């Protein structure tokens, strides 16, 4: 079993839809959780960073962490064609390397 | 503030050769991490340097090495290149290292023929 699992997609949604992206993990020691967006032929771009459980909102993006279920989510409201990219979850502890999920490919259709 | 820069952006090498990639972090960032990204394996951690010291290392063979200079710039070296080393090599910088907010460069696309 991989440490971090993520549905690779591809996920295709109409413009304006709410998108839900999810990751599950096995290491209960993870405390820090990140979401990155990566456009084709570019480096990943940090979208959200959260510590421990709970929700964090930034504009159209909401990150949710449920440590009891070892499950994290990223919600995108009012999705736009410019949101079409690969979304990577990442997580780690304060003393070890960051582990990335394999990424979910998202297409938002105008 | 300027972002993370990586040079060169594209590189073609032959099996058996060696290669050196360079990364300049965001000003004020003392940690640099290197990752290998391939379609099959995704983003895999190579190593992290903080204040010129290697702090963490991933599960890669000894052919992969790195270093960090006093100005926080970092280089990674791959010796005796293999076809399987073809990948996008990304570096990421952060203020303090670890799992904190990391900012990625555009990557170096290495092709080994």
Coordinates of N, CA and C in Angstrom, one line a residue:
Chain A
X1 N 0.8 -1.2 0.0 CA 0.0 0.0 0.0 C 0.9 1.2 0.0
X2 N 0.6 2.2 -0.9 CA 1.4 3.4 -1.0 C 1.0 4.3 0.2
X3 N 1.9 5.1 0.6 CA 1.7 6.0 1.8 C 0.6 7.0 1.5
X4 N 0.5 7.5 0.2 CA -0.5 8.5 -0.2 C -1.2 8.0 -1.4
X5 N -2.5 7.9 -1.4 CA -3.3 7.5 -2.5 C -4.1 8.6 -3.1
X6 N -4.2 8.7 -4.4 CA -5.0 9.7 -5.0 C -5.6 9.2 -6.3
X7 N -6.8 9.4 -6.6 CA -7.5 9.0 -7.8 C -6.8 9.8 -9.0
X8 N -6.2 9.1 -9.9 CA -5.5 9.8 -11.0 C -6.4 10.5 -12.0
X9 N -7.7 10.1 -12.0 CA -8.6 10.7 -13.0 C -8.4 10.1 -14.4
X10 N -8.6 10.8 -15.5 CA -8.9 12.2 -15.5 C -10.3 12.5 -15.1
X11 N -10.5 13.7 -14.5 CA -11.7 14.2 -14.0 C -12.1 15.3 -15.0
X12 N -13.3 15.2 -15.5 CA -13.8 16.2 -16.5 C -15.1 16.8 -15.9
X13 N -15.2 18.2 -15.8 CA -16.4 18.8 -15.2 C -16.7 20.0 -16.1
X14 N -18.0 20.4 -16.1 CA -18.4 21.7 -16.8 C -18.0 22.9 -16.0
X15 N -17.7 24.0 -16.7 CA -17.4 25.2 -16.1 C -18.5 25.6 -15.1
X16 N -18.0 26.1 -13.9 CA -19.0 26.5 -12.9 C -19.3 25.4 -11.9
X17 N -18.9 24.2 -12.1 CA -19.1 23.1 -11.2 C -18.3 23.2 -10.0
X18 N -18.7 22.5 -8.9 CA -17.9 22.3 -7.7 C -17.0 21.0 -7.9
X19 N -15.8 21.2 -7.7 CA -14.9 20.0 -7.9 C -14.4 19.6 -6.5
X20 N -14.4 18.3 -6.4 CA -13.9 17.7 -5.1 C -12.7 16.7 -5.5
X21 N -11.5 17.0 -4.9 CA -10.3 16.2 -5.1 C -9.9 15.6 -3.8
X22 N -9.5 14.4 -3.8 CA -9.3 13.7 -2.5 C -8.0 12.9 -2.5
X23 N -7.5 12.7 -1.3 CA -6.3 11.9 -1.0 C -6.6 11.1 0.3
X24 N -6.1 9.9 0.3 CA -6.1 9.1 1.6 C -4.6 8.8 1.9
X25 N -4.3 8.6 3.1 CA -2.9 8.3 3.5 C -2.9 7.3 4.7
X26 N -1.8 6.7 4.9 CA -1.7 5.6 5.9 C -0.9 6.0 7.1
X27 N 0.0 7.0 7.0 CA 0.9 7.4 8.1 C 0.2 8.4 9.0
X28 N -0.2 7.9 10.2 CA -0.9 8.8 11.2 C 0.0 9.9 11.7
X29 N 1.3 9.8 11.5 CA 2.2 10.9 12.0 C 2.1 12.1 11.1
X30 N 1.6 12.1 10.0 CA 1.5 13.3 9.1 C 0.7 14.4 9.8
X31 N 1.3 15.6 9.8 CA 0.7 16.7 10.5 C 0.5 17.9 9.5
X32 N 1.3 18.0 8.4 CA 1.2 19.1 7.5 C 0.7 18.6 6.2
X33 N -0.3 19.3 5.6 CA -0.9 18.9 4.4 C -1.0 20.0 3.4
X34 N -0.6 19.7 2.2 CA -0.5 20.7 1.1 C -1.3 20.3 -0.1
X35 N -1.7 21.2 -0.9 CA -2.2 21.0 -2.2 C -1.4 21.8 -3.2
X36 N -1.0 21.2 -4.3 CA -0.3 21.9 -5.4 C -1.1 21.7 -6.7
X37 N -0.9 22.7 -7.5 CA -1.5 22.7 -8.9 C -0.3 22.7 -9.8
X38 N -0.4 21.8 -10.8 CA 0.7 21.7 -11.8 C 0.1 21.8 -13.2
X39 N 0.5 22.8 -13.9 CA 0.1 22.9 -15.3 C 1.1 22.2 -16.2
X40 N 0.7 21.8 -17.4 CA 1.6 21.0 -18.2 C 2.9 21.7 -18.5
X41 N 4.0 21.0 -18.3 CA 5.4 21.5 -18.5 C 5.8 22.6 -17.6
X42 N 5.1 22.7 -16.4 CA 5.5 23.6 -15.4 C 5.8 22.9 -14.1
X43 N 6.4 23.7 -13.1 CA 6.6 23.1 -11.8 C 5.3 23.3 -11.0
X44 N 5.2 22.4 -10.0 CA 4.0 22.5 -9.1 C 3.9 23.9 -8.4
X45 N 2.7 24.4 -8.2 CA 2.5 25.7 -7.6 C 1.7 25.4 -6.3
X46 N 2.2 25.9 -5.2 CA 1.5 25.7 -3.9 C 0.2 26.5 -3.9
X47 N -0.9 25.7 -3.6 CA -2.3 26.3 -3.5 C -2.7 26.5 -2.1
X48 N -2.6 25.5 -1.3 CA -3.1 25.5 0.1 C -2.1 24.7 1.0
X49 N -2.0 25.2 2.2 CA -1.2 24.6 3.2 C -1.9 24.6 4.5
X50 N -2.1 23.4 5.1 CA -2.9 23.3 6.4 C -2.1 22.5 7.4
X51 N -2.3 22.8 8.6 CA -1.7 22.0 9.7 C -2.8 21.3 10.5
X52 N -2.7 20.0 10.7 CA -3.6 19.2 11.5 C -5.0 19.2 10.9
X53 N -6.0 18.9 11.6 CA -7.4 18.7 11.1 C -8.1 20.1 11.0
X54 N -9.2 20.0 10.2 CA -10.0 21.2 10.0 C -10.1 21.7 8.6
X55 N -10.7 22.9 8.4 CA -10.9 23.5 7.1 C -10.1 24.7 7.0
X56 N -9.7 25.0 5.7 CA -9.1 26.3 5.4 C -9.6 26.8 4.1
X57 N -10.0 28.0 4.0 CA -10.6 28.6 2.8 C -9.7 29.7 2.2
X58 N -9.5 29.7 0.9 CA -8.8 30.8 0.2 C -9.5 31.0 -1.1
X59 N -10.3 32.0 -1.2 CA -11.0 32.3 -2.4 C -11.9 31.2 -2.8
X60 N -11.7 30.7 -4.0 CA -12.6 29.6 -4.5 C -12.1 28.2 -4.0
X61 N -11.1 28.2 -3.2 CA -10.5 26.9 -2.8 C -10.7 26.7 -1.3
X62 N -11.1 25.4 -1.0 CA -11.2 25.0 0.4 C -10.5 23.7 0.6
X63 N -9.6 23.7 1.6 CA -8.9 22.5 1.9 C -9.5 21.9 3.2
X64 N -9.7 20.6 3.2 CA -10.3 20.0 4.4 C -9.4 18.8 4.8
X65 N -9.1 18.7 6.1 CA -8.3 17.6 6.6 C -9.1 16.8 7.7
X66 N -9.2 15.5 7.6 CA -9.9 14.7 8.6 C -8.8 13.6 9.0
X67 N -8.1 13.9 10.1 CA -7.0 13.1 10.5 C -7.6 11.7 11.0
X68 N -8.8 11.7 11.6 CA -9.3 10.5 12.1 C -9.5 9.5 11.0
X69 N -9.9 10.0 9.8 CA -10.2 9.1 8.7 C -9.0 9.0 7.8
X70 N -7.9 9.8 8.1 CA -6.7 9.9 7.2 C -7.2 10.2 5.8
X71 N -7.8 11.4 5.7 CA -8.5 11.7 4.4 C -8.4 13.2 4.3
X72 N -7.9 13.7 3.1 CA -7.9 15.2 2.9 C -8.6 15.5 1.6
X73 N -9.2 16.6 1.5 CA -9.9 17.0 0.3 C -9.5 18.5 -0.1
X74 N -9.7 18.7 -1.4 CA -9.6 20.1 -1.9 C -10.9 20.3 -2.7
X75 N -11.6 21.4 -2.4 CA -12.8 21.7 -3.1 C -12.6 23.0 -3.9
X76 N -13.0 23.0 -5.1 CA -12.9 24.2 -6.0 C -14.3 24.6 -6.4
X77 N -14.7 25.8 -6.0 CA -16.0 26.3 -6.3 C -15.9 27.1 -7.6
X78 N -17.1 27.1 -8.3 CA -17.2 27.9 -9.6 C -15.9 27.6 -10.5
X79 N -15.7 26.4 -10.8 CA -14.5 26.0 -11.5 C -14.4 26.7 -12.9
X80 N -13.2 27.0 -13.3 CA -12.9 27.8 -14.5 C -12.0 26.9 -15.4
X81 N -12.1 27.2 -16.7 CA -11.2 26.4 -17.6 C -9.7 26.6 -17.2
X82 N -9.4 27.7 -16.6 CA -8.0 27.9 -16.2 C -7.6 27.0 -15.0
X83 N -8.6 26.4 -14.4 CA -8.3 25.4 -13.3 C -7.9 24.1 -13.8
X84 N -7.9 23.9 -15.2 CA -7.5 22.6 -15.8 C -6.0 22.4 -15.6
X85 N -5.7 21.4 -14.8 CA -4.3 21.1 -14.4 C -4.3 19.8 -13.7
X86 N -3.1 19.4 -13.3 CA -3.0 18.2 -12.4 C -2.9 18.7 -10.9
X87 N -3.6 18.1 -10.0 CA -3.6 18.6 -8.6 C -2.9 17.5 -7.8
X88 N -1.9 17.9 -7.0 CA -1.1 17.0 -6.2 C -1.4 17.3 -4.8
X89 N -1.7 16.3 -4.0 CA -1.7 16.4 -2.5 C -0.3 16.1 -2.0
X90 N 0.1 16.6 -0.9 CA 1.4 16.4 -0.3 C 1.2 16.5 1.2
X91 N 2.1 15.7 1.9 CA 2.0 15.8 3.4 C 3.3 15.3 4.0
X92 N 3.4 15.7 5.3 CA 4.7 15.3 5.9 C 4.6 15.6 7.4
X93 N 5.7 15.2 8.1 CA 5.9 15.5 9.5 C 6.9 16.6 9.7
X94 N 7.2 17.0 10.9 CA 8.1 18.1 11.1 C 9.6 17.6 11.0
X95 N 9.8 16.3 10.8 CA 11.1 15.8 10.8 C 11.5 14.9 9.6
X96 N 10.6 14.8 8.7 CA 10.9 13.9 7.6 C 10.5 14.5 6.3
X97 N 10.8 13.8 5.2 CA 10.5 14.4 3.8 C 9.0 14.5 3.6
X98 N 8.7 15.3 2.6 CA 7.3 15.5 2.1 C 7.0 14.3 1.1
X99 N 5.8 13.8 1.3 CA 5.4 12.7 0.4 C 4.2 13.3 -0.5
X100 N 4.4 13.0 -1.8 CA 3.4 13.5 -2.7 C 2.5 12.4 -3.2
X101 N 1.2 12.7 -3.4 CA 0.3 11.8 -4.1 C 0.6 11.8 -5.6
X102 N 0.1 10.9 -6.3 CA 0.4 10.8 -7.8 C -0.3 11.8 -8.6
X103 N -1.2 12.5 -8.1 CA -1.9 13.6 -8.8 C -3.2 13.2 -9.5
X104 N -4.1 14.2 -9.6 CA -5.4 14.0 -10.3 C -5.4 15.0 -11.4
X105 N -5.7 14.5 -12.6 CA -5.8 15.4 -13.8 C -7.2 15.9 -13.9
X106 N -7.4 17.2 -13.9 CA -8.7 17.9 -14.0 C -8.8 18.7 -15.3
X107 N -10.0 18.5 -15.9 CA -10.3 19.3 -17.1 C -11.6 20.0 -16.8
X108 N -11.7 21.3 -17.0 CA -12.9 22.1 -16.8 C -13.3 22.5 -18.2
X109 N -14.5 22.0 -18.6 CA -14.9 22.3 -20.0 C -15.8 23.5 -20.1
X110 N -15.4 24.5 -21.0 CA -16.2 25.7 -21.1 C -17.7 25.4 -21.5
Chain B
X1 N 9.4 39.5 -5.5 CA 10.5 38.6 -5.1 C 10.6 37.6 -6.3
X2 N 11.8 37.3 -6.7 CA 12.0 36.4 -7.8 C 11.7 35.0 -7.3
X3 N 11.2 34.1 -8.2 CA 10.9 32.7 -7.8 C 12.1 31.9 -7.9
X4 N 11.9 30.6 -7.7 CA 13.0 29.6 -7.8 C 13.4 29.4 -9.3
X5 N 14.7 29.5 -9.6 CA 15.1 29.3 -10.9 C 16.0 28.1 -11.0
X6 N 15.9 27.4 -12.2 CA 16.6 26.2 -12.4 C 17.2 26.3 -13.8
X7 N 18.5 25.8 -13.9 CA 19.2 25.8 -15.2 C 19.9 24.5 -15.3
X8 N 20.1 24.0 -16.5 CA 19.3 24.4 -17.7 C 17.9 24.0 -17.7
X9 N 17.0 24.4 -18.6 CA 15.7 24.0 -18.6 C 15.5 22.6 -19.3
X10 N 16.3 22.4 -20.3 CA 16.3 21.2 -21.1 C 17.7 20.7 -21.3
X11 N 17.8 19.4 -21.3 CA 19.1 18.7 -21.4 C 19.0 17.4 -22.1
X12 N 19.8 17.1 -23.0 CA 19.9 15.8 -23.6 C 21.3 15.2 -23.4
X13 N 21.3 14.0 -22.8 CA 22.6 13.4 -22.5 C 22.6 11.9 -23.0
X14 N 23.7 11.4 -23.1 CA 23.9 10.0 -23.5 C 24.1 9.1 -22.3
X15 N 23.6 7.9 -22.4 CA 23.9 6.9 -21.4 C 25.3 6.8 -21.0
X16 N 25.6 6.8 -19.7 CA 27.0 6.7 -19.2 C 27.6 8.1 -18.9
X17 N 27.0 9.1 -19.4 CA 27.5 10.5 -19.1 C 27.1 10.9 -17.7
X18 N 27.6 12.1 -17.3 CA 27.1 12.6 -16.0 C 26.5 14.0 -16.3
X19 N 25.7 14.5 -15.4 CA 25.0 15.8 -15.6 C 25.0 16.5 -14.2
X20 N 25.0 17.8 -14.3 CA 24.9 18.7 -13.1 C 23.8 19.7 -13.4
X21 N 22.8 19.7 -12.5 CA 21.7 20.6 -12.6 C 21.8 21.7 -11.5
X22 N 21.3 22.9 -11.7 CA 21.5 24.0 -10.8 C 20.2 24.5 -10.4
X23 N 20.1 25.0 -9.1 CA 18.9 25.5 -8.6 C 19.2 26.8 -7.7
X24 N 18.5 27.9 -8.0 CA 18.7 29.1 -7.1 C 17.4 29.3 -6.4
X25 N 17.4 29.3 -5.1 CA 16.1 29.4 -4.3 C 15.7 30.8 -4.2
X26 N 14.5 31.0 -3.7 CA 13.9 32.3 -3.4 C 14.8 33.0 -2.4
X27 N 15.1 34.3 -2.5 CA 15.9 35.0 -1.6 C 15.4 34.8 -0.2
X28 N 16.3 34.4 0.7 CA 15.9 34.3 2.1 C 15.5 32.8 2.5
X29 N 15.4 32.0 1.5 CA 15.1 30.6 1.7 C 16.4 29.8 1.9
X30 N 16.4 29.0 3.0 CA 17.7 28.3 3.3 C 17.6 26.8 3.0
X31 N 16.4 26.4 2.6 CA 16.2 24.9 2.3 C 16.0 24.7 0.9
X32 N 16.6 23.7 0.3 CA 16.4 23.3 -1.1 C 16.2 21.8 -1.1
X33 N 15.1 21.4 -1.7 CA 14.8 20.0 -1.9 C 14.8 19.7 -3.4
X34 N 15.2 18.5 -3.7 CA 15.2 18.0 -5.1 C 14.2 16.9 -5.3
X35 N 13.5 16.9 -6.4 CA 12.5 15.8 -6.7 C 12.7 15.4 -8.1
X36 N 12.4 14.1 -8.4 CA 12.3 13.5 -9.7 C 10.9 13.3 -10.0
X37 N 10.4 13.7 -11.2 CA 9.0 13.5 -11.6 C 9.0 12.7 -12.9
X38 N 8.3 11.6 -12.9 CA 8.1 10.8 -14.1 C 6.7 10.4 -14.1
X39 N 6.2 10.1 -15.4 CA 4.7 9.7 -15.5 C 4.4 8.5 -14.7
X40 N 5.3 7.5 -14.5 CA 5.0 6.3 -13.9 C 5.1 6.4 -12.3
X41 N 6.1 7.1 -11.9 CA 6.4 7.2 -10.4 C 5.9 8.4 -9.7
X42 N 5.5 9.4 -10.5 CA 5.1 10.7 -9.9 C 6.3 11.5 -9.4
X43 N 6.0 12.3 -8.3 CA 7.0 13.1 -7.7 C 7.7 12.3 -6.6
X44 N 9.0 12.1 -6.8 CA 9.8 11.3 -5.8 C 10.9 12.2 -5.2
X45 N 11.0 12.2 -3.9 CA 12.0 13.0 -3.2 C 13.4 12.4 -3.3
X46 N 14.3 13.3 -3.7 CA 15.7 12.9 -3.8 C 16.5 13.2 -2.6
X47 N 16.6 14.5 -2.2 CA 17.2 14.9 -1.0 C 16.9 16.4 -0.7
X48 N 17.2 16.7 0.5 CA 17.0 18.1 1.0 C 18.2 18.6 1.6
X49 N 18.6 19.9 1.3 CA 19.7 20.5 1.9 C 19.2 21.8 2.7
X50 N 19.8 21.9 3.8 CA 19.5 23.1 4.7 C 20.8 23.6 5.2
X51 N 21.1 24.9 5.0 CA 22.4 25.5 5.5 C 23.6 24.6 5.1
X52 N 23.6 24.2 3.9 CA 24.8 23.4 3.3 C 24.9 22.0 3.8
X53 N 23.9 21.5 4.6 CA 24.0 20.2 5.1 C 22.8 19.4 4.5
X54 N 23.1 18.1 4.1 CA 22.0 17.3 3.7 C 21.2 16.8 4.9
X55 N 19.9 17.1 4.9 CA 19.1 16.8 6.1 C 18.2 15.6 5.9
X56 N 17.8 15.3 4.7 CA 17.0 14.1 4.4 C 17.4 13.6 3.0
X57 N 17.2 12.3 2.9 CA 17.6 11.6 1.6 C 16.5 10.6 1.2
X58 N 16.2 10.6 0.0 CA 15.2 9.6 -0.5 C 15.9 8.3 -0.9
X59 N 15.1 7.4 -1.5 CA 15.6 6.1 -1.8 C 16.1 6.0 -3.3
X60 N 17.2 6.8 -3.5 CA 17.8 6.8 -4.8 C 19.2 6.3 -4.7
X61 N 19.8 5.7 -5.8 CA 21.1 5.1 -5.7 C 22.2 6.3 -5.5
X62 N 23.4 5.9 -5.1 CA 24.4 6.8 -4.9 C 24.9 7.6 -6.1
X63 N 24.4 7.2 -7.3 CA 24.7 8.0 -8.5 C 24.1 9.4 -8.4
X64 N 23.1 9.6 -7.6 CA 22.5 10.9 -7.4 C 23.1 11.5 -6.2
X65 N 23.6 12.7 -6.4 CA 24.2 13.4 -5.3 C 23.9 14.9 -5.4
X66 N 24.1 15.6 -4.3 CA 23.8 17.0 -4.4 C 24.7 17.8 -3.4
X67 N 24.6 19.1 -3.5 CA 25.3 20.0 -2.5 C 24.6 21.3 -2.5
X68 N 24.9 22.0 -1.4 CA 24.4 23.4 -1.3 C 25.5 24.3 -0.9
X69 N 25.5 25.5 -1.5 CA 26.5 26.5 -1.3 C 26.1 27.5 -0.2
X70 N 27.0 28.3 0.2 CA 26.7 29.2 1.4 C 25.7 30.2 1.0
X71 N 25.4 30.5 -0.3 CA 24.4 31.4 -0.7 C 23.1 30.7 -0.9
X72 N 23.0 29.4 -0.5 CA 21.8 28.6 -0.6 C 21.5 28.0 -2.0
X73 N 22.3 28.4 -2.9 CA 22.1 27.8 -4.3 C 22.5 26.3 -4.2
X74 N 21.9 25.5 -5.0 CA 22.1 24.1 -4.9 C 22.4 23.5 -6.2
X75 N 23.1 22.4 -6.2 CA 23.4 21.6 -7.5 C 23.1 20.2 -7.2
X76 N 22.6 19.5 -8.2 CA 22.5 18.0 -8.1 C 23.3 17.4 -9.2
X77 N 23.9 16.3 -9.0 CA 24.7 15.6 -10.0 C 24.2 14.2 -10.1
X78 N 24.1 13.7 -11.4 CA 23.8 12.3 -11.6 C 25.0 11.8 -12.5
X79 N 25.6 10.8 -11.9 CA 26.7 10.2 -12.7 C 26.2 8.9 -13.4
X80 N 27.0 8.5 -14.4 CA 26.7 7.2 -15.1 C 25.2 7.2 -15.4
X81 N 24.8 8.1 -16.2 CA 23.3 8.2 -16.6 C 22.8 6.9 -17.2
X82 N 21.5 6.6 -16.8 CA 20.8 5.5 -17.4 C 19.6 6.0 -18.1
X83 N 19.0 5.2 -19.0 CA 17.8 5.6 -19.7 C 16.7 5.9 -18.7
X84 N 16.6 5.2 -17.6 CA 15.5 5.4 -16.7 C 15.7 6.7 -15.9
X85 N 16.8 7.4 -16.1 CA 17.0 8.7 -15.4 C 16.3 9.9 -16.1
X86 N 15.7 9.6 -17.3 CA 15.0 10.6 -18.1 C 13.8 11.0 -17.2
X87 N 13.7 12.3 -17.0 CA 12.6 12.8 -16.1 C 12.7 14.3 -16.0
X88 N 11.7 14.8 -15.3 CA 11.7 16.2 -15.0 C 12.3 16.3 -13.6
X89 N 13.3 17.1 -13.4 CA 13.9 17.3 -12.1 C 13.6 18.6 -11.6
X90 N 12.9 18.6 -10.4 CA 12.4 19.8 -9.8 C 13.1 20.1 -8.5
X91 N 13.4 21.4 -8.3 CA 13.8 21.8 -7.0 C 12.8 22.7 -6.3
X92 N 12.7 22.7 -5.0 CA 11.8 23.5 -4.3 C 12.5 24.1 -3.1
X93 N 12.2 25.4 -2.9 CA 12.8 26.0 -1.7 C 11.8 26.4 -0.7
X94 N 12.3 26.5 0.5 CA 11.4 26.9 1.6 C 12.3 27.6 2.6
X95 N 11.6 28.4 3.5 CA 12.4 29.2 4.5 C 13.1 28.2 5.5
X96 N 12.4 27.2 6.0 CA 13.0 26.4 7.0 C 13.1 25.0 6.7
X97 N 12.6 24.5 5.6 CA 12.8 23.1 5.2 C 11.6 22.3 5.8
X98 N 11.8 21.0 5.7 CA 10.8 20.1 6.2 C 9.5 20.1 5.4
X99 N 8.4 19.9 6.0 CA 7.1 19.8 5.2 C 6.4 21.2 5.1
X100 N 7.1 22.2 5.3 CA 6.6 23.6 5.3 C 6.4 24.0 3.9
X101 N 5.9 25.2 3.7 CA 5.5 25.7 2.4 C 6.8 25.7 1.4
X102 N 6.7 24.8 0.4 CA 7.7 24.7 -0.5 C 7.3 25.4 -1.9
X103 N 8.2 26.1 -2.5 CA 7.9 26.7 -3.8 C 8.8 26.1 -4.8
X104 N 8.2 25.6 -5.9 CA 9.0 24.9 -6.9 C 9.5 25.8 -8.0
X105 N 10.6 25.4 -8.6 CA 11.0 25.9 -9.8 C 10.4 25.3 -11.0
X106 N 10.7 25.7 -12.2 CA 10.1 25.2 -13.4 C 10.6 23.8 -13.8
X107 N 11.7 23.4 -13.3 CA 12.2 22.1 -13.6 C 13.2 22.1 -14.7
X108 N 14.0 21.0 -14.7 CA 14.9 20.7 -15.8 C 14.5 19.4 -16.4
X109 N 14.2 19.4 -17.7 CA 13.7 18.2 -18.4 C 15.0 17.5 -18.9
X110 N 15.3 16.4 -18.4 CA 16.5 15.6 -18.8 C 16.1 14.4 -19.6
X111 N 16.7 14.3 -20.8 CA 16.4 13.1 -21.6 C 17.7 12.4 -21.8
X112 N 17.7 11.1 -21.5 CA 18.9 10.3 -21.7 C 18.7 9.3 -22.8
X113 N 19.6 9.4 -23.8 CA 19.4 8.6 -25.0 C 20.5 7.5 -25.1

